[in-house]
């Protein structure tokens, strides 16, 4: 492999990491409160708001049912509004975040719903406010599931990021398509695939390790 | 407000918004009195399920500092009744008052302030798996905004009280059921409540552990004067630690009173069967099956003799044989302590002759014992 290709590979890896990290962080910042709200605003729940819960649920489902490549081009005007341009690595963060947010929200929602309802009742009996219940009980208890869910999100985002080459986002997937496929350079394709496998493996291992660290449930005495 | 008195009588519960002094106090805090008045709770019909009347016009007084047991079978409404005390369930009609304060009238911050004065323990412990023993017990204090140093002092005190000093940094998953419930009890006591609610707290525990948890509750009641209201389906629990008992069935209190009185003279059938479950006062199955209400053609009459109070040790059987010349066969019996007083229960068979039966009942009565004819056996 020429030094030129190696340089492109490193650059593409950097772009992928940048896009995935930024979309993951912003997506979590938006998806976390959204997920908490979805999990706690049903009938008879802490922040009961049934109508809003339904509407947000529909929006989340609609976003999640749109194929990512369609989403990327469909929201180009929105991307331009937010990022100032619709082309490039930074601009690609916008559709990635839009895809990640509802995904993370559903993961957080599911993790919180897994928390034993008896704990919510016990906290209420202790005189906890709804916000205290979320902050001191629900999120800490759901943390292992949330960490695993966010790991899953990161892996999905790595996959999605391969598609943002369509809007000049760059990254590993784009490198593989443009050089490995379009310029008939199978060694580039192989290198891209190997780096992607290693990256996903590393992310998953890190996520598993953190989840184990924060999970106090299955510890042996 | 005297800073050394955590619960001055004059301060209404929810109005006492300032933090109780965390230092150990020499003066004994007073448990609160709880008064249910015409409490009815209906759960609205849901889909195919019809409306449920969980509580039906319940009126009951819980004395301050007492240990009051509410016993009933599952679905009788006991859990709902308990939950009206801290407002987890709100009565459809009627009121629940704690030292005169109407729980149903409280909302938001006032209700939360009240709940900090009512501890609660649960059948499945409801501990946070992500927190250590120390941090679980600290939770109610954190919620109340207690300063860190005071939390540490109070929690260590409680850990010692419940005997878990060596488990301070352990997680619930590393504890046995009994240890988990001890954490639950310590947590419930963290804010120095005036009332402790126990929701089937020993139902998930083995008999040995149950006894040790009940002994702990009793000790805490004696030590702090906290009013304990517990619900259970096991008469053993009532027998072990309660002063007062209320029997609930289909949302109604069918019997209530001093535990000893209820054990000695149960009125309702449900109460009798609860009492029989722990006093050994049931006929052996084989005999019960052959029992007939009619004395005609019977050879033996089954009799229950209840020994109470100072008469519990009367040697009545030997006197019966001697003074009436009656052969007495003992079928079942047990002598026990209930609410700290001796209590005996004996089931005997005597010849099924009306004159003999009447004489035996009269003689028992003369010794201050109750005798009751259960039936006749051919």
XYZ file of C-alpha atoms in Angstrom:
599
model
C 0.000 0.000 0.000
C 1.386 3.372 -1.004
C 2.043 5.991 1.654
C -0.544 8.124 -0.133
C -3.260 5.499 0.457
C -2.138 5.047 4.074
C -2.475 8.807 4.577
C -6.012 8.701 3.088
C -6.910 5.809 5.387
C -5.785 7.678 8.498
C -7.622 10.793 7.369
C -10.801 8.780 6.700
C -10.587 7.102 10.091
C -10.287 10.530 11.706
C -13.373 11.741 9.817
C -15.375 8.687 10.832
C -14.388 9.064 14.482
C -15.209 12.766 14.384
C -18.653 12.245 12.832
C -19.597 9.298 15.037
C -18.386 10.956 18.227
C -20.097 14.270 17.494
C -23.380 12.671 16.393
C -23.231 10.270 19.343
C -22.658 13.036 21.877
C -25.234 15.464 20.476
C -27.654 12.564 19.907
C -27.256 11.502 23.535
C -27.709 15.064 24.781
C -31.003 15.232 22.871
C -32.065 11.592 23.087
C -31.538 11.212 26.836
C -34.165 13.729 27.942
C -36.446 12.585 25.135
C -36.097 8.948 26.214
C -36.660 9.811 29.871
C -39.767 11.737 28.901
C -41.098 8.908 26.726
C -40.571 6.482 29.621
C -42.218 8.651 32.261
C -45.073 10.511 30.567
C -47.565 7.690 29.996
C -50.839 7.448 31.860
C -50.369 7.433 35.613
C -46.611 7.992 35.324
C -44.331 10.603 36.894
C -44.715 13.326 34.274
C -48.077 12.270 32.868
C -48.629 13.951 29.483
C -50.358 11.357 27.373
C -50.970 13.466 24.268
C -47.409 14.791 24.065
C -46.100 11.283 24.704
C -48.100 10.011 21.708
C -46.975 12.825 19.412
C -43.300 12.404 20.306
C -43.632 8.654 19.928
C -44.981 9.155 16.393
C -42.165 11.559 15.464
C -39.586 9.132 16.787
C -41.110 6.253 14.841
C -41.333 8.303 11.653
C -37.660 9.249 11.864
C -36.633 5.721 12.614
C -38.606 4.247 9.740
C -36.966 6.523 7.158
C -33.997 4.771 5.494
C -30.840 6.665 6.433
C -29.714 7.445 2.886
C -33.150 8.989 2.200
C -32.957 10.936 5.456
C -29.562 12.348 4.482
C -30.861 13.928 1.268
C -34.359 14.700 2.533
C -33.121 16.998 5.292
C -30.522 18.838 3.217
C -32.316 22.210 3.722
C -32.301 21.616 7.482
C -28.630 20.618 7.365
C -27.815 23.856 5.509
C -29.740 25.829 8.124
C -27.863 24.239 11.023
C -24.349 23.745 9.611
C -24.316 26.586 7.081
C -23.562 24.083 4.311
C -24.945 20.754 3.223
C -21.618 19.368 2.043
C -18.657 18.036 4.047
C -17.799 16.140 7.180
C -19.239 18.633 9.653
C -22.465 18.946 7.685
C -22.786 15.143 7.722
C -23.037 15.270 11.496
C -26.516 16.767 11.154
C -28.260 13.803 9.462
C -26.281 11.383 11.639
C -27.541 13.188 14.755
C -31.086 13.280 13.429
C -30.924 9.515 12.951
C -29.181 8.843 16.265
C -31.460 10.909 18.523
C -34.688 8.855 18.207
C -32.647 5.654 18.296
C -31.030 6.708 21.584
C -34.365 7.944 22.928
C -35.931 4.512 22.407
C -32.935 2.808 24.001
C -33.096 5.065 27.063
C -36.852 4.585 27.252
C -36.535 0.803 27.164
C -33.735 0.844 29.760
C -35.787 2.988 32.146
C -38.904 0.890 31.697
C -36.878 -2.118 32.814
C -36.316 -0.525 36.232
C -38.513 -2.210 38.841
C -41.681 -0.170 39.394
C -41.316 -0.969 43.101
C -38.312 1.366 43.206
C -40.368 4.270 41.865
C -43.005 3.592 44.473
C -40.394 3.339 47.234
C -38.869 6.652 46.132
C -42.271 8.322 46.138
C -42.848 6.957 49.624
C -39.538 8.575 50.650
C -40.787 11.958 49.506
C -38.724 12.174 46.307
C -39.692 14.710 43.640
C -40.213 13.342 40.112
C -36.891 14.866 39.018
C -35.119 13.264 41.978
C -36.639 9.934 41.034
C -35.222 10.295 37.522
C -31.799 11.507 38.625
C -31.199 9.414 41.718
C -33.111 6.244 40.958
C -34.127 5.638 37.346
C -30.964 6.704 35.506
C -28.469 5.078 37.930
C -30.481 1.854 37.976
C -30.809 1.835 34.179
C -27.152 2.743 33.619
C -25.844 -0.710 32.619
C -28.587 -1.058 29.992
C -28.036 2.524 28.840
C -24.293 1.946 28.373
C -24.948 -1.166 26.281
C -27.579 0.732 24.287
C -25.214 3.620 23.583
C -22.587 1.131 22.473
C -25.101 -0.302 20.029
C -25.828 3.242 18.836
C -22.124 3.935 18.258
C -21.767 0.769 16.190
C -24.845 1.691 14.130
C -23.479 5.196 13.609
C -20.227 3.768 12.285
C -22.337 1.901 9.730
C -24.459 4.954 8.892
C -21.361 7.101 8.484
C -20.398 5.020 5.458
C -23.384 6.514 3.643
C -22.619 10.179 4.191
C -20.119 10.024 1.357
C -23.228 10.849 -0.679
C -23.059 14.395 0.663
C -19.265 14.655 0.755
C -18.981 13.610 4.359
C -15.858 11.539 3.822
C -14.910 8.825 6.261
C -13.941 5.177 5.910
C -17.029 4.031 4.013
C -16.613 6.801 1.471
C -12.940 5.871 1.004
C -13.899 2.283 0.379
C -16.510 3.231 -2.231
C -14.444 5.849 -4.087
C -11.077 4.065 -4.119
C -11.786 0.421 -3.455
C -14.849 0.146 -5.719
C -14.837 2.997 -8.226
C -11.061 2.959 -8.836
C -10.711 -0.838 -8.691
C -8.322 -0.879 -5.706
C -9.305 -4.039 -3.797
C -6.444 -3.590 -1.315
C -7.997 -0.259 -0.228
C -11.383 -1.933 0.174
C -9.764 -4.686 2.267
C -7.932 -2.153 4.423
C -11.139 -0.166 4.988
C -13.054 -3.278 5.980
C -10.314 -4.395 8.362
C -10.145 -0.969 10.034
C -13.945 -0.900 10.350
C -14.013 -4.358 11.923
C -11.279 -3.387 14.363
C -13.087 -0.126 15.191
C -16.438 -1.813 15.864
C -14.731 -4.481 17.911
C -12.957 -1.855 20.005
C -16.128 0.155 20.575
C -18.103 -2.944 21.552
C -15.413 -4.176 23.943
C -15.162 -0.781 25.582
C -18.948 -0.612 25.971
C -19.127 -4.122 27.433
C -16.334 -3.307 29.873
C -18.002 -0.116 31.105
C -21.378 -1.852 31.393
C -19.822 -4.578 33.498
C -18.143 -1.991 35.700
C -21.402 -0.147 36.407
C -23.533 -3.259 36.831
C -23.770 -4.187 40.518
C -26.552 -6.667 40.019
C -24.705 -9.831 39.114
C -21.646 -9.428 41.284
C -20.733 -12.564 43.103
C -20.275 -12.179 46.830
C -38.617 25.161 68.222
C -36.407 23.173 70.519
C -33.614 21.935 68.311
C -33.096 18.862 70.442
C -36.625 17.626 69.957
C -36.966 16.178 66.469
C -40.736 15.922 66.663
C -42.225 18.518 68.963
C -45.908 17.816 69.499
C -47.007 21.313 68.720
C -45.638 21.381 65.181
C -48.065 20.032 62.602
C -46.424 17.303 60.555
C -46.212 18.780 57.096
C -45.509 22.254 58.414
C -42.329 21.029 60.094
C -40.280 21.850 57.035
C -37.003 22.456 58.847
C -34.739 19.442 59.103
C -34.896 17.397 62.274
C -31.713 17.545 64.247
C -29.600 14.579 63.164
C -27.908 14.126 66.534
C -29.037 11.215 68.624
C -31.668 12.398 70.956
C -32.282 11.408 74.547
C -35.959 12.274 74.463
C -38.073 9.552 72.925
C -39.775 10.722 69.731
C -43.475 10.127 69.742
C -45.170 7.951 67.221
C -48.084 9.529 65.445
C -51.725 8.530 65.781
C -53.472 7.477 62.604
C -57.235 7.707 62.161
C -59.098 6.211 59.216
C -62.600 7.541 58.909
C -65.055 6.096 56.399
C -62.228 5.373 53.957
C -63.493 4.005 50.663
C -61.336 3.356 47.636
C -62.714 2.422 44.253
C -60.557 1.628 41.260
C -62.311 2.645 38.058
C -63.343 -0.033 35.583
C -60.652 -0.682 32.990
C -61.646 -2.307 29.718
C -63.308 -5.610 30.489
C -62.452 -5.406 34.203
C -65.282 -4.155 36.373
C -64.908 -1.421 38.971
C -63.112 -2.684 42.060
C -64.019 -1.575 45.554
C -60.717 -2.072 47.356
C -61.771 -0.401 50.587
C -65.316 -0.113 51.795
C -66.006 2.434 54.529
C -63.018 1.636 56.729
C -62.946 3.309 60.114
C -60.025 2.432 62.338
C -57.864 4.121 64.935
C -54.184 3.373 65.275
C -52.809 4.350 68.673
C -49.588 6.388 68.761
C -46.555 4.213 69.481
C -48.446 0.983 68.898
C -47.627 -1.880 66.583
C -50.836 -2.431 64.697
C -51.258 -5.346 62.354
C -53.717 -5.485 59.494
C -54.287 -9.035 58.384
C -56.178 -10.279 55.386
C -55.948 -12.634 52.472
C -54.566 -11.396 49.169
C -56.934 -8.992 47.474
C -58.626 -8.076 50.747
C -57.521 -4.458 50.415
C -54.846 -4.366 53.099
C -52.164 -3.018 50.799
C -54.421 -0.227 49.564
C -55.297 0.642 53.157
C -51.612 0.909 54.061
C -50.902 3.070 51.014
C -53.563 5.610 51.962
C -51.442 6.461 55.016
C -48.633 7.997 52.959
C -50.840 9.077 50.081
C -49.576 6.542 47.542
C -53.260 5.741 47.150
C -55.908 8.374 47.728
C -59.287 7.481 49.189
C -62.295 7.962 46.923
C -64.222 8.956 50.040
C -63.388 9.392 53.702
C -60.254 10.703 55.363
C -56.979 9.438 56.755
C -55.546 11.684 59.453
C -52.084 11.505 60.946
C -52.070 13.361 64.253
C -55.073 15.235 62.934
C -53.496 16.116 59.586
C -55.664 15.106 56.618
C -53.354 13.215 54.227
C -55.806 13.533 51.339
C -55.694 17.330 51.538
C -51.929 17.451 50.995
C -50.244 17.900 47.668
C -46.834 18.508 46.186
C -44.238 19.706 48.690
C -46.534 19.254 51.709
C -47.182 15.632 50.806
C -43.457 15.010 50.268
C -42.698 16.583 53.648
C -45.229 14.270 55.265
C -43.778 11.250 53.484
C -40.372 12.013 54.992
C -41.988 11.428 58.367
C -43.409 8.083 57.292
C -40.941 5.292 56.626
C -41.954 2.301 54.536
C -40.538 -1.180 54.054
C -41.473 -3.593 51.314
C -41.885 -7.300 50.681
C -39.269 -7.251 47.936
C -37.095 -4.700 49.759
C -37.027 -2.128 46.909
C -33.315 -1.444 47.305
C -31.317 0.261 44.575
C -29.015 -2.320 43.025
C -26.621 0.431 41.954
C -26.050 1.658 45.508
C -24.136 0.162 48.395
C -25.738 -0.555 51.757
C -24.493 2.822 52.988
C -25.766 4.726 49.953
C -29.147 2.977 50.003
C -29.696 4.053 53.581
C -28.458 7.550 52.736
C -30.955 7.978 49.891
C -33.895 9.453 51.856
C -31.492 11.888 53.536
C -30.040 12.920 50.167
C -33.555 13.459 48.881
C -34.268 15.672 51.878
C -31.126 17.714 51.218
C -29.341 16.718 54.418
C -25.678 17.863 54.536
C -23.129 15.173 53.705
C -21.499 15.003 57.128
C -24.796 14.545 58.891
C -25.796 11.846 56.415
C -22.611 9.913 57.165
C -23.163 10.097 60.907
C -26.818 9.125 60.753
C -26.266 6.268 58.291
C -23.467 4.762 60.370
C -25.727 4.906 63.408
C -28.464 3.071 61.509
C -26.094 0.472 60.076
C -25.079 -0.327 63.617
C -28.688 -0.400 64.818
C -29.648 -3.033 62.245
C -26.422 -4.992 62.712
C -24.833 -4.607 59.274
C -21.586 -2.895 60.206
C -19.545 -5.380 58.175
C -21.731 -4.906 55.085
C -21.418 -1.119 54.841
C -19.853 -1.062 51.355
C -21.626 -4.100 49.911
C -24.218 -4.061 47.149
C -27.705 -5.556 47.607
C -26.861 -8.421 45.231
C -24.292 -9.567 47.790
C -26.768 -9.721 50.678
C -29.219 -12.341 51.923
C -32.951 -11.590 52.080
C -32.818 -10.867 55.791
C -29.861 -8.525 55.352
C -31.655 -6.731 52.517
C -34.682 -6.174 54.729
C -32.405 -4.799 57.453
C -31.120 -2.281 54.931
C -34.743 -1.500 54.044
C -35.560 -0.920 57.704
C -32.510 1.292 58.244
C -33.433 3.294 55.155
C -37.013 3.682 56.350
C -35.768 5.030 59.671
C -33.193 7.418 58.206
C -35.368 10.533 58.413
C -36.550 9.644 61.943
C -40.134 8.981 60.923
C -43.071 9.017 63.309
C -44.741 6.179 61.458
C -43.255 3.032 59.945
C -45.318 1.185 57.345
C -44.514 -2.438 56.650
C -45.912 -3.938 53.453
C -45.603 -7.720 53.912
C -42.003 -7.137 54.975
C -41.383 -10.711 56.060
C -43.419 -12.573 53.456
C -40.397 -13.275 51.273
C -38.278 -14.508 54.186
C -37.823 -17.887 55.841
C -39.303 -18.418 59.340
C -36.009 -17.929 61.174
C -35.196 -14.686 59.351
C -38.796 -13.551 59.791
C -38.416 -13.856 63.543
C -35.200 -11.857 63.603
C -36.705 -9.089 61.450
C -39.816 -8.968 63.645
C -37.629 -8.791 66.742
C -35.773 -5.866 65.176
C -39.036 -4.053 64.429
C -40.185 -4.627 67.983
C -36.889 -3.290 69.342
C -37.112 -0.193 67.149
C -40.674 0.399 68.330
C -39.578 0.178 71.941
C -36.487 2.301 71.332
C -37.992 5.131 69.308
C -41.711 4.922 69.986
C -42.422 4.977 66.256
C -45.946 3.857 65.375
C -45.717 0.722 63.259
C -48.507 -0.308 60.922
C -47.886 -3.599 59.216
C -49.891 -5.654 56.813
C -49.530 -9.386 56.537
C -51.363 -12.548 55.630
C -49.597 -14.491 58.356
C -51.125 -14.614 61.824
C -47.699 -15.597 63.143
C -46.508 -12.039 62.473
C -49.443 -10.564 64.368
C -48.892 -12.970 67.231
C -45.193 -12.218 67.414
C -45.117 -8.431 67.673
C -48.474 -6.679 67.348
C -50.390 -4.958 70.141
C -53.478 -4.369 68.066
C -54.910 -6.184 65.090
C -57.512 -5.459 62.445
C -58.860 -8.182 60.200
C -59.794 -7.032 56.722
C -61.940 -8.913 54.243
C -63.344 -7.680 50.936
C -62.302 -4.136 51.797
C -64.032 -4.088 55.172
C -62.612 -4.295 58.670
C -64.498 -7.271 60.059
C -62.810 -7.342 63.407
C -60.382 -5.142 65.302
C -58.997 -4.942 68.769
C -56.334 -5.920 71.214
C -54.342 -8.865 69.804
C -54.817 -10.966 72.905
C -58.573 -10.372 72.909
C -58.903 -11.262 69.243
C -56.893 -14.451 69.741
C -58.889 -15.412 72.788
C -62.319 -14.573 71.415
C -62.300 -14.368 67.603
C -65.740 -13.357 66.354
C -65.692 -13.676 62.563
C -65.054 -16.942 60.711
C -62.095 -15.511 58.842
C -60.542 -14.399 62.107
C -61.094 -17.851 63.586
C -59.304 -19.498 60.723
C -56.409 -17.039 60.992
C -56.209 -17.662 64.723
C -56.422 -21.421 64.259
C -53.509 -21.242 61.810
C -51.106 -20.380 64.630
C -52.649 -21.590 67.860
C -52.770 -25.269 66.984
C -56.480 -25.042 67.719
C -57.626 -26.964 64.703
C -59.035 -30.455 64.849
C -56.930 -33.167 63.228
C -58.131 -33.588 59.625
C -59.364 -37.160 60.093
C -61.610 -36.151 62.960
C -62.772 -32.879 61.415
C -64.052 -34.836 58.406
C -66.240 -37.036 60.598
C -67.639 -34.202 62.698
C -71.432 -33.857 62.756
C -73.411 -30.969 64.238
C -76.068 -33.324 65.600
C -75.312 -35.199 68.865
C -77.753 -38.050 67.979
C -75.978 -41.359 67.751
C -72.615 -39.777 68.549
C -70.240 -41.378 70.985
C -67.836 -38.494 71.499
C -68.148 -34.709 71.613
C -65.309 -32.439 70.477
C -64.655 -29.475 72.702
C -62.332 -26.504 72.413
C -61.067 -25.107 75.680
C -59.317 -21.737 75.564
C -56.991 -20.791 78.408
C -56.286 -17.119 78.779
C -54.509 -14.765 81.120
C -53.830 -16.005 84.637
C -56.068 -19.012 83.973
C -53.799 -20.246 81.215
C -52.032 -22.603 83.586
C -55.107 -24.050 85.318
C -54.814 -27.851 85.494
C -58.361 -28.169 84.235
C -58.078 -31.568 82.567
C -57.069 -33.380 85.722
C -59.807 -31.585 87.629
C -62.387 -32.595 85.030
C -61.433 -36.236 85.303
C -61.320 -36.112 89.058
C -64.395 -34.094 89.980
C -66.688 -35.209 87.147
C -65.235 -38.656 86.594
C -65.105 -37.997 82.856
C -62.613 -39.568 80.466
C -60.950 -36.779 78.525
C -58.999 -37.467 75.328
C -56.658 -34.690 74.212
C -56.763 -34.313 70.399
C -54.721 -31.166 69.859
C -53.294 -28.430 71.945
C -50.735 -25.715 72.293
C -49.651 -23.268 74.938
C -48.171 -20.092 73.575
C -47.366 -16.510 74.363
C -49.435 -13.964 72.530
C -48.649 -10.289 72.887
C -46.452 -11.416 75.776
C -49.245 -13.165 77.696
C -49.744 -16.911 78.054
C -52.422 -18.384 75.840
C -53.479 -22.021 75.640
C -55.745 -23.854 73.315
C -56.854 -27.415 73.805
C -59.110 -29.618 71.768
C -60.475 -32.591 73.662
C -63.022 -35.334 73.212
C -65.456 -36.288 75.973
C -68.377 -38.765 76.016
C -71.290 -37.400 73.981
C -73.827 -37.218 76.760
C -75.669 -33.883 77.193
C -75.308 -33.930 80.974
C -71.551 -34.571 80.746
C -71.025 -31.878 78.119
C -72.973 -29.309 80.114
C -71.091 -30.192 83.286
C -67.722 -29.863 81.573
C -68.616 -26.503 80.008
C -69.857 -25.265 83.368
C -66.735 -26.426 85.191
C -64.478 -24.763 82.631
C -66.499 -21.576 83.021
C -66.087 -21.756 86.769
C -62.301 -21.722 86.241
C -62.533 -18.692 84.008
C -61.927 -20.670 80.817
C -64.054 -20.806 77.728
C -65.275 -24.104 76.386
C -66.947 -24.401 73.027
C -68.595 -27.454 71.480
C -67.094 -28.081 68.022
C -69.304 -31.034 67.055
C -69.906 -34.697 67.607
C -68.344 -37.859 66.297
C -70.164 -41.155 65.932
